[in-house]
Amino acid sequence: MPMNTADASAPHTDFAGLRRLHAQAVRDSVTLVRRVAPGDLSRPTPCAAWGLADLLAHMTAQHHGFAAAARGEGRESAHWVVRPLGTDPVGEYTAAAGNVIAAFATVEGPHQAFALPEFSATRPFRAARAIGFHLIDYVAHSWDVARTLGLAYTPAPELLRAALPIARAVPDDDSRLAPGSAFRPGLTAGEDADTLEQILTALGRSPQWRSPEGAVSHDASREASRRWPVSSAALTSFGPRPIDC
């Protein structure tokens, strides 16, 4: 992500339940990313200057970084590098998602230390808090991908109930205006806002955002174009950019 604070995640008393819900959030993102076709990579996203290729590169890198942190290797900066997309970004994303779920499953307990250098260069974080960071990021990014493609995103109510206090615990102060901030300033949720909309507005996203390119089509020609891998030449215009979401 990274977040703007060392204390942005509300505690979760059921560590096994937190890991289960985290895995669900990540698997939801995989389901959506698997709908991406090569022609979608340039589509704009809710993340301001990022196209879908930039968002996928960021999401993949964060999985690698958090998996390394769970293994006790989080201080090694190489694990957090956002790299240009390869010829099969959907396959790479799917593998990275599986990697972080598996790494979190090995964590011994909620107090295990995670080194997260993008959050703090000096202090470690408790595992429960770190997993909460990653959970809320992938609820938000699943929505980003879904809106980019014009698809529905309907997380389980239990996941949304767990995510809402984490989203509300992210400080909404001047740090959100700084370059590289993970979230834009929070928005006001409508009186009839559902839980997902409350999460999104707390994180500075407008639930009304729609892709200017419209929803993806589902006709036979599109299905025929959904082929990975593609040549590296087709991806030369996509590369890592500074965080902008």
PDB file of C-alpha atoms in Angstrom:
ATOM      1  CA  MET A   1       0.000   0.000   0.000  1.00  0.00           C
ATOM      2  CA  PRO A   2       1.942   1.646   2.065  1.00  0.00           C
ATOM      3  CA  MET A   3      -0.150   3.352   4.753  1.00  0.00           C
ATOM      4  CA  ASN A   4       0.624   6.670   6.404  1.00  0.00           C
ATOM      5  CA  THR A   5       0.797   5.465   9.975  1.00  0.00           C
ATOM      6  CA  ALA A   6       2.249   2.842  12.228  1.00  0.00           C
ATOM      7  CA  ASP A   7      -1.101   2.315  13.926  1.00  0.00           C
ATOM      8  CA  ALA A   8      -3.689   2.173  11.149  1.00  0.00           C
ATOM      9  CA  SER A   9      -5.313  -1.174  11.813  1.00  0.00           C
ATOM     10  CA  ALA A  10      -7.897  -1.851  14.469  1.00  0.00           C
ATOM     11  CA  PRO A  11      -7.100  -4.955  16.524  1.00  0.00           C
ATOM     12  CA  HIS A  12      -8.836  -8.185  15.594  1.00  0.00           C
ATOM     13  CA  THR A  13      -9.364 -10.555  18.500  1.00  0.00           C
ATOM     14  CA  ASP A  14      -9.745 -13.714  16.394  1.00  0.00           C
ATOM     15  CA  PHE A  15      -6.393 -14.233  14.686  1.00  0.00           C
ATOM     16  CA  ALA A  16      -7.443 -17.392  12.843  1.00  0.00           C
ATOM     17  CA  GLY A  17     -10.558 -15.594  11.640  1.00  0.00           C
ATOM     18  CA  LEU A  18      -8.499 -12.604  10.520  1.00  0.00           C
ATOM     19  CA  ARG A  19      -6.249 -14.840   8.428  1.00  0.00           C
ATOM     20  CA  ARG A  20      -9.267 -16.567   6.915  1.00  0.00           C
ATOM     21  CA  LEU A  21     -10.869 -13.257   5.965  1.00  0.00           C
ATOM     22  CA  HIS A  22      -7.582 -11.958   4.615  1.00  0.00           C
ATOM     23  CA  ALA A  23      -7.285 -15.015   2.371  1.00  0.00           C
ATOM     24  CA  GLN A  24     -10.843 -14.433   1.195  1.00  0.00           C
ATOM     25  CA  ALA A  25     -10.063 -10.802   0.307  1.00  0.00           C
ATOM     26  CA  VAL A  26      -7.000 -11.842  -1.679  1.00  0.00           C
ATOM     27  CA  ARG A  27      -8.843 -14.654  -3.471  1.00  0.00           C
ATOM     28  CA  ASP A  28     -11.615 -12.208  -4.391  1.00  0.00           C
ATOM     29  CA  SER A  29      -8.948 -10.062  -6.043  1.00  0.00           C
ATOM     30  CA  VAL A  30      -7.637 -13.065  -7.981  1.00  0.00           C
ATOM     31  CA  THR A  31     -11.121 -13.816  -9.288  1.00  0.00           C
ATOM     32  CA  LEU A  32     -11.348 -10.279 -10.644  1.00  0.00           C
ATOM     33  CA  VAL A  33      -7.805 -10.109 -12.019  1.00  0.00           C
ATOM     34  CA  ARG A  34      -8.436 -13.311 -13.966  1.00  0.00           C
ATOM     35  CA  ARG A  35     -10.998 -11.348 -15.980  1.00  0.00           C
ATOM     36  CA  VAL A  36      -8.279  -9.033 -17.290  1.00  0.00           C
ATOM     37  CA  ALA A  37      -7.415  -9.335 -20.979  1.00  0.00           C
ATOM     38  CA  PRO A  38      -4.284  -7.852 -22.615  1.00  0.00           C
ATOM     39  CA  GLY A  39      -6.289  -4.998 -24.083  1.00  0.00           C
ATOM     40  CA  ASP A  40      -7.415  -3.915 -20.612  1.00  0.00           C
ATOM     41  CA  LEU A  41      -3.962  -2.980 -19.307  1.00  0.00           C
ATOM     42  CA  SER A  42      -4.185   0.639 -20.447  1.00  0.00           C
ATOM     43  CA  ARG A  43      -7.633   1.209 -18.945  1.00  0.00           C
ATOM     44  CA  PRO A  44      -7.804   4.018 -16.349  1.00  0.00           C
ATOM     45  CA  THR A  45      -8.418   3.047 -12.732  1.00  0.00           C
ATOM     46  CA  PRO A  46      -9.777   4.841  -9.652  1.00  0.00           C
ATOM     47  CA  CYS A  47      -6.113   5.351  -8.688  1.00  0.00           C
ATOM     48  CA  ALA A  48      -5.723   8.722 -10.429  1.00  0.00           C
ATOM     49  CA  ALA A  49      -2.710   8.545 -12.787  1.00  0.00           C
ATOM     50  CA  TRP A  50      -2.471   4.754 -12.736  1.00  0.00           C
ATOM     51  CA  GLY A  51      -3.628   2.532 -15.537  1.00  0.00           C
ATOM     52  CA  LEU A  52      -4.579  -1.066 -14.842  1.00  0.00           C
ATOM     53  CA  ALA A  53      -1.039  -2.224 -15.644  1.00  0.00           C
ATOM     54  CA  ASP A  54       0.359   0.065 -12.930  1.00  0.00           C
ATOM     55  CA  LEU A  55      -2.209  -1.159 -10.432  1.00  0.00           C
ATOM     56  CA  LEU A  56      -1.465  -4.823 -11.152  1.00  0.00           C
ATOM     57  CA  ALA A  57       2.273  -4.229 -10.806  1.00  0.00           C
ATOM     58  CA  HIS A  58       1.720  -2.556  -7.436  1.00  0.00           C
ATOM     59  CA  MET A  59      -0.645  -5.264  -6.192  1.00  0.00           C
ATOM     60  CA  THR A  60       1.774  -8.010  -7.187  1.00  0.00           C
ATOM     61  CA  ALA A  61       4.715  -6.285  -5.484  1.00  0.00           C
ATOM     62  CA  GLN A  62       2.814  -5.816  -2.248  1.00  0.00           C
ATOM     63  CA  HIS A  63       2.016  -9.535  -2.123  1.00  0.00           C
ATOM     64  CA  HIS A  64       5.722 -10.308  -2.479  1.00  0.00           C
ATOM     65  CA  GLY A  65       6.669  -7.793   0.209  1.00  0.00           C
ATOM     66  CA  PHE A  66       4.144  -8.965   2.788  1.00  0.00           C
ATOM     67  CA  ALA A  67       4.965 -12.618   2.125  1.00  0.00           C
ATOM     68  CA  ALA A  68       8.615 -11.820   2.774  1.00  0.00           C
ATOM     69  CA  ALA A  69       7.679 -10.025   5.997  1.00  0.00           C
ATOM     70  CA  ALA A  70       5.791 -13.111   7.178  1.00  0.00           C
ATOM     71  CA  ARG A  71       8.940 -15.165   6.547  1.00  0.00           C
ATOM     72  CA  GLY A  72      11.102 -12.738   8.530  1.00  0.00           C
ATOM     73  CA  GLU A  73      12.648 -11.213   5.398  1.00  0.00           C
ATOM     74  CA  GLY A  74      10.689  -7.964   5.183  1.00  0.00           C
ATOM     75  CA  ARG A  75      13.684  -5.668   5.677  1.00  0.00           C
ATOM     76  CA  GLU A  76      15.163  -6.801   2.354  1.00  0.00           C
ATOM     77  CA  SER A  77      14.131  -4.040  -0.028  1.00  0.00           C
ATOM     78  CA  ALA A  78      14.269  -6.286  -3.089  1.00  0.00           C
ATOM     79  CA  HIS A  79      11.046  -7.966  -1.984  1.00  0.00           C
ATOM     80  CA  TRP A  80       9.121  -4.681  -2.228  1.00  0.00           C
ATOM     81  CA  VAL A  81      10.285  -3.497  -5.632  1.00  0.00           C
ATOM     82  CA  VAL A  82       7.516  -2.773  -8.122  1.00  0.00           C
ATOM     83  CA  ARG A  83       8.660  -4.371 -11.354  1.00  0.00           C
ATOM     84  CA  PRO A  84       7.409  -3.956 -14.927  1.00  0.00           C
ATOM     85  CA  LEU A  85       4.768  -6.454 -15.928  1.00  0.00           C
ATOM     86  CA  GLY A  86       5.937  -9.717 -17.434  1.00  0.00           C
ATOM     87  CA  THR A  87       4.331 -11.465 -20.368  1.00  0.00           C
ATOM     88  CA  ASP A  88       1.734 -13.154 -18.132  1.00  0.00           C
ATOM     89  CA  PRO A  89       0.753 -10.587 -15.474  1.00  0.00           C
ATOM     90  CA  VAL A  90      -2.422 -12.462 -14.553  1.00  0.00           C
ATOM     91  CA  GLY A  91      -0.498 -15.669 -13.916  1.00  0.00           C
ATOM     92  CA  GLU A  92       2.159 -13.768 -11.977  1.00  0.00           C
ATOM     93  CA  TYR A  93      -0.467 -12.039  -9.874  1.00  0.00           C
ATOM     94  CA  THR A  94      -2.233 -15.312  -9.128  1.00  0.00           C
ATOM     95  CA  ALA A  95       1.035 -16.904  -8.016  1.00  0.00           C
ATOM     96  CA  ALA A  96       1.938 -13.922  -5.826  1.00  0.00           C
ATOM     97  CA  ALA A  97      -1.491 -14.033  -4.192  1.00  0.00           C
ATOM     98  CA  GLY A  98      -1.100 -17.714  -3.397  1.00  0.00           C
ATOM     99  CA  ASN A  99       2.368 -17.006  -2.025  1.00  0.00           C
ATOM    100  CA  VAL A 100       1.183 -14.398   0.482  1.00  0.00           C
ATOM    101  CA  ILE A 101      -1.739 -16.534   1.659  1.00  0.00           C
ATOM    102  CA  ALA A 102       0.631 -19.460   2.212  1.00  0.00           C
ATOM    103  CA  ALA A 103       3.168 -17.261   4.002  1.00  0.00           C
ATOM    104  CA  PHE A 104       0.548 -15.833   6.356  1.00  0.00           C
ATOM    105  CA  ALA A 105      -0.599 -19.378   7.174  1.00  0.00           C
ATOM    106  CA  THR A 106       2.849 -20.070   8.646  1.00  0.00           C
ATOM    107  CA  VAL A 107       2.738 -17.119  11.074  1.00  0.00           C
ATOM    108  CA  GLU A 108       2.931 -18.481  14.594  1.00  0.00           C
ATOM    109  CA  GLY A 109       0.643 -15.990  16.273  1.00  0.00           C
ATOM    110  CA  PRO A 110      -0.753 -12.438  16.329  1.00  0.00           C
ATOM    111  CA  HIS A 111       2.320 -10.986  18.031  1.00  0.00           C
ATOM    112  CA  GLN A 112       4.934 -12.253  15.577  1.00  0.00           C
ATOM    113  CA  ALA A 113       7.003  -9.312  14.350  1.00  0.00           C
ATOM    114  CA  PHE A 114       6.688  -8.123  10.744  1.00  0.00           C
ATOM    115  CA  ALA A 115       9.240  -5.752   9.248  1.00  0.00           C
ATOM    116  CA  LEU A 116       7.392  -3.432   6.869  1.00  0.00           C
ATOM    117  CA  PRO A 117       9.926  -0.844   5.646  1.00  0.00           C
ATOM    118  CA  GLU A 118       7.339   0.982   3.535  1.00  0.00           C
ATOM    119  CA  PHE A 119       5.444   1.691   6.776  1.00  0.00           C
ATOM    120  CA  SER A 120       8.357   2.277   9.162  1.00  0.00           C
ATOM    121  CA  ALA A 121      12.095   1.932   8.682  1.00  0.00           C
ATOM    122  CA  THR A 122      12.715   1.299  12.373  1.00  0.00           C
ATOM    123  CA  ARG A 123       9.835  -0.393  14.171  1.00  0.00           C
ATOM    124  CA  PRO A 124       8.247  -3.784  13.504  1.00  0.00           C
ATOM    125  CA  PHE A 125       4.523  -4.473  13.503  1.00  0.00           C
ATOM    126  CA  ARG A 126       2.510  -7.202  15.136  1.00  0.00           C
ATOM    127  CA  ALA A 127       1.341  -9.856  12.702  1.00  0.00           C
ATOM    128  CA  ALA A 128      -2.327  -9.149  13.392  1.00  0.00           C
ATOM    129  CA  ARG A 129      -1.860  -5.492  12.521  1.00  0.00           C
ATOM    130  CA  ALA A 130       0.193  -6.239   9.417  1.00  0.00           C
ATOM    131  CA  ILE A 131      -2.379  -8.718   8.131  1.00  0.00           C
ATOM    132  CA  GLY A 132      -5.061  -6.092   8.715  1.00  0.00           C
ATOM    133  CA  PHE A 133      -3.073  -3.636   6.600  1.00  0.00           C
ATOM    134  CA  HIS A 134      -2.938  -6.117   3.754  1.00  0.00           C
ATOM    135  CA  LEU A 135      -6.590  -7.116   4.099  1.00  0.00           C
ATOM    136  CA  ILE A 136      -7.913  -3.577   3.760  1.00  0.00           C
ATOM    137  CA  ASP A 137      -5.612  -2.893   0.830  1.00  0.00           C
ATOM    138  CA  TYR A 138      -7.048  -5.800  -1.132  1.00  0.00           C
ATOM    139  CA  VAL A 139     -10.642  -4.997  -0.346  1.00  0.00           C
ATOM    140  CA  ALA A 140      -9.920  -1.562  -1.808  1.00  0.00           C
ATOM    141  CA  HIS A 141      -7.902  -2.850  -4.759  1.00  0.00           C
ATOM    142  CA  SER A 142     -10.467  -5.516  -5.603  1.00  0.00           C
ATOM    143  CA  TRP A 143     -12.987  -2.713  -5.940  1.00  0.00           C
ATOM    144  CA  ASP A 144     -10.468  -0.755  -8.038  1.00  0.00           C
ATOM    145  CA  VAL A 145     -10.066  -3.663 -10.458  1.00  0.00           C
ATOM    146  CA  ALA A 146     -13.792  -4.352 -10.577  1.00  0.00           C
ATOM    147  CA  ARG A 147     -14.639  -0.730 -11.353  1.00  0.00           C
ATOM    148  CA  THR A 148     -11.870  -0.526 -13.936  1.00  0.00           C
ATOM    149  CA  LEU A 149     -13.440  -3.476 -15.772  1.00  0.00           C
ATOM    150  CA  GLY A 150     -17.045  -2.498 -15.060  1.00  0.00           C
ATOM    151  CA  LEU A 151     -17.627  -5.670 -13.045  1.00  0.00           C
ATOM    152  CA  ALA A 152     -19.527  -6.296  -9.839  1.00  0.00           C
ATOM    153  CA  TYR A 153     -17.653  -6.611  -6.550  1.00  0.00           C
ATOM    154  CA  THR A 154     -19.709  -8.049  -3.715  1.00  0.00           C
ATOM    155  CA  PRO A 155     -17.509  -9.121  -0.790  1.00  0.00           C
ATOM    156  CA  ALA A 156     -18.983 -11.329   1.899  1.00  0.00           C
ATOM    157  CA  PRO A 157     -20.673  -9.362   4.707  1.00  0.00           C
ATOM    158  CA  GLU A 158     -18.293 -10.860   7.274  1.00  0.00           C
ATOM    159  CA  LEU A 159     -15.298  -9.562   5.324  1.00  0.00           C
ATOM    160  CA  LEU A 160     -16.803  -6.100   5.081  1.00  0.00           C
ATOM    161  CA  ARG A 161     -17.585  -6.024   8.808  1.00  0.00           C
ATOM    162  CA  ALA A 162     -13.945  -6.823   9.554  1.00  0.00           C
ATOM    163  CA  ALA A 163     -12.640  -4.304   7.032  1.00  0.00           C
ATOM    164  CA  LEU A 164     -14.695  -1.282   8.103  1.00  0.00           C
ATOM    165  CA  PRO A 165     -12.979  -0.581  11.456  1.00  0.00           C
ATOM    166  CA  ILE A 166      -9.578  -1.011   9.806  1.00  0.00           C
ATOM    167  CA  ALA A 167     -10.490   1.549   7.145  1.00  0.00           C
ATOM    168  CA  ARG A 168     -11.788   3.967   9.775  1.00  0.00           C
ATOM    169  CA  ALA A 169      -8.564   3.613  11.787  1.00  0.00           C
ATOM    170  CA  VAL A 170      -6.409   4.986   8.954  1.00  0.00           C
ATOM    171  CA  PRO A 171      -5.615   8.581   9.996  1.00  0.00           C
ATOM    172  CA  ASP A 172      -7.337  11.148   7.819  1.00  0.00           C
ATOM    173  CA  ASP A 173      -4.948  14.052   8.160  1.00  0.00           C
ATOM    174  CA  ASP A 174      -2.487  16.103   6.138  1.00  0.00           C
ATOM    175  CA  SER A 175      -0.375  13.003   5.509  1.00  0.00           C
ATOM    176  CA  ARG A 176      -2.929  11.963   2.899  1.00  0.00           C
ATOM    177  CA  LEU A 177      -1.978  15.034   0.865  1.00  0.00           C
ATOM    178  CA  ALA A 178       1.712  14.131   0.778  1.00  0.00           C
ATOM    179  CA  PRO A 179       3.322  12.694  -2.372  1.00  0.00           C
ATOM    180  CA  GLY A 180       3.180   8.917  -2.269  1.00  0.00           C
ATOM    181  CA  SER A 181       0.272   8.797   0.172  1.00  0.00           C
ATOM    182  CA  ALA A 182      -1.605   5.503   0.047  1.00  0.00           C
ATOM    183  CA  PHE A 183      -5.004   7.163   0.278  1.00  0.00           C
ATOM    184  CA  ARG A 184      -6.565  10.453  -0.655  1.00  0.00           C
ATOM    185  CA  PRO A 185      -8.446  12.442   2.006  1.00  0.00           C
ATOM    186  CA  GLY A 186     -11.592  10.739   3.193  1.00  0.00           C
ATOM    187  CA  LEU A 187     -14.960  11.559   1.682  1.00  0.00           C
ATOM    188  CA  THR A 188     -18.339  11.880   3.367  1.00  0.00           C
ATOM    189  CA  ALA A 189     -20.466   8.769   3.065  1.00  0.00           C
ATOM    190  CA  GLY A 190     -24.123   9.214   2.231  1.00  0.00           C
ATOM    191  CA  GLU A 191     -26.719   8.565   4.898  1.00  0.00           C
ATOM    192  CA  ASP A 192     -27.779   5.391   3.111  1.00  0.00           C
ATOM    193  CA  ALA A 193     -24.219   4.207   2.345  1.00  0.00           C
ATOM    194  CA  ASP A 194     -23.717   0.475   2.675  1.00  0.00           C
ATOM    195  CA  THR A 195     -20.681  -1.029   4.391  1.00  0.00           C
ATOM    196  CA  LEU A 196     -18.524  -1.191   1.259  1.00  0.00           C
ATOM    197  CA  GLU A 197     -19.330   2.421   0.415  1.00  0.00           C
ATOM    198  CA  GLN A 198     -18.367   3.462   3.957  1.00  0.00           C
ATOM    199  CA  ILE A 199     -15.026   1.672   3.546  1.00  0.00           C
ATOM    200  CA  LEU A 200     -14.377   3.304   0.192  1.00  0.00           C
ATOM    201  CA  THR A 201     -15.194   6.830   1.341  1.00  0.00           C
ATOM    202  CA  ALA A 202     -13.056   6.382   4.478  1.00  0.00           C
ATOM    203  CA  LEU A 203     -10.160   5.576   2.144  1.00  0.00           C
ATOM    204  CA  GLY A 204     -10.806   8.543  -0.158  1.00  0.00           C
ATOM    205  CA  ARG A 205     -12.498   6.649  -2.970  1.00  0.00           C
ATOM    206  CA  SER A 206     -15.744   7.736  -4.565  1.00  0.00           C
ATOM    207  CA  PRO A 207     -18.247   4.860  -4.831  1.00  0.00           C
ATOM    208  CA  GLN A 208     -19.641   6.654  -7.893  1.00  0.00           C
ATOM    209  CA  TRP A 209     -16.416   6.310  -9.891  1.00  0.00           C
ATOM    210  CA  ARG A 210     -16.914   4.647 -13.266  1.00  0.00           C
ATOM    211  CA  SER A 211     -14.403   3.907 -15.999  1.00  0.00           C
ATOM    212  CA  PRO A 212     -14.638   6.483 -18.788  1.00  0.00           C
ATOM    213  CA  GLU A 213     -14.112   3.563 -21.174  1.00  0.00           C
ATOM    214  CA  GLY A 214     -17.216   1.770 -19.927  1.00  0.00           C
ATOM    215  CA  ALA A 215     -17.586  -1.854 -18.894  1.00  0.00           C
ATOM    216  CA  VAL A 216     -15.707  -4.624 -20.634  1.00  0.00           C
ATOM    217  CA  SER A 217     -17.675  -6.534 -23.207  1.00  0.00           C
ATOM    218  CA  HIS A 218     -18.427 -10.222 -22.947  1.00  0.00           C
ATOM    219  CA  ASP A 219     -18.756 -11.121 -26.595  1.00  0.00           C
ATOM    220  CA  ALA A 220     -16.912 -13.886 -28.397  1.00  0.00           C
ATOM    221  CA  SER A 221     -14.285 -11.572 -29.857  1.00  0.00           C
ATOM    222  CA  ARG A 222     -13.283 -10.412 -26.391  1.00  0.00           C
ATOM    223  CA  GLU A 223     -13.128 -13.955 -25.066  1.00  0.00           C
ATOM    224  CA  ALA A 224     -10.851 -14.883 -27.963  1.00  0.00           C
ATOM    225  CA  SER A 225      -8.543 -11.972 -27.077  1.00  0.00           C
ATOM    226  CA  ARG A 226      -8.166 -13.027 -23.444  1.00  0.00           C
ATOM    227  CA  ARG A 227      -4.878 -14.788 -24.077  1.00  0.00           C
ATOM    228  CA  TRP A 228      -1.793 -14.797 -21.916  1.00  0.00           C
ATOM    229  CA  PRO A 229       1.120 -14.720 -22.223  1.00  0.00           C
ATOM    230  CA  VAL A 230       1.677 -11.876 -24.667  1.00  0.00           C
ATOM    231  CA  SER A 231       4.919 -10.726 -26.229  1.00  0.00           C
ATOM    232  CA  SER A 232       7.176  -8.506 -24.142  1.00  0.00           C
ATOM    233  CA  ALA A 233       7.007  -5.906 -26.907  1.00  0.00           C
ATOM    234  CA  ALA A 234       3.302  -5.493 -26.217  1.00  0.00           C
ATOM    235  CA  LEU A 235       4.107  -4.455 -22.649  1.00  0.00           C
ATOM    236  CA  THR A 236       6.886  -1.955 -23.269  1.00  0.00           C
ATOM    237  CA  SER A 237       4.649   1.031 -22.544  1.00  0.00           C
ATOM    238  CA  PHE A 238       3.806  -0.263 -19.072  1.00  0.00           C
ATOM    239  CA  GLY A 239       6.196   0.152 -16.184  1.00  0.00           C
ATOM    240  CA  PRO A 240       6.212   0.904 -12.467  1.00  0.00           C
ATOM    241  CA  ARG A 241       5.199   4.413 -11.448  1.00  0.00           C
ATOM    242  CA  PRO A 242       5.181   6.146  -8.054  1.00  0.00           C
ATOM    243  CA  ILE A 243       2.329   5.061  -5.803  1.00  0.00           C
ATOM    244  CA  ASP A 244      -0.828   6.963  -6.636  1.00  0.00           C
ATOM    245  CA  CYS A 245      -3.698   5.174  -4.915  1.00  0.00           C
TER     246      CYS A 245
END
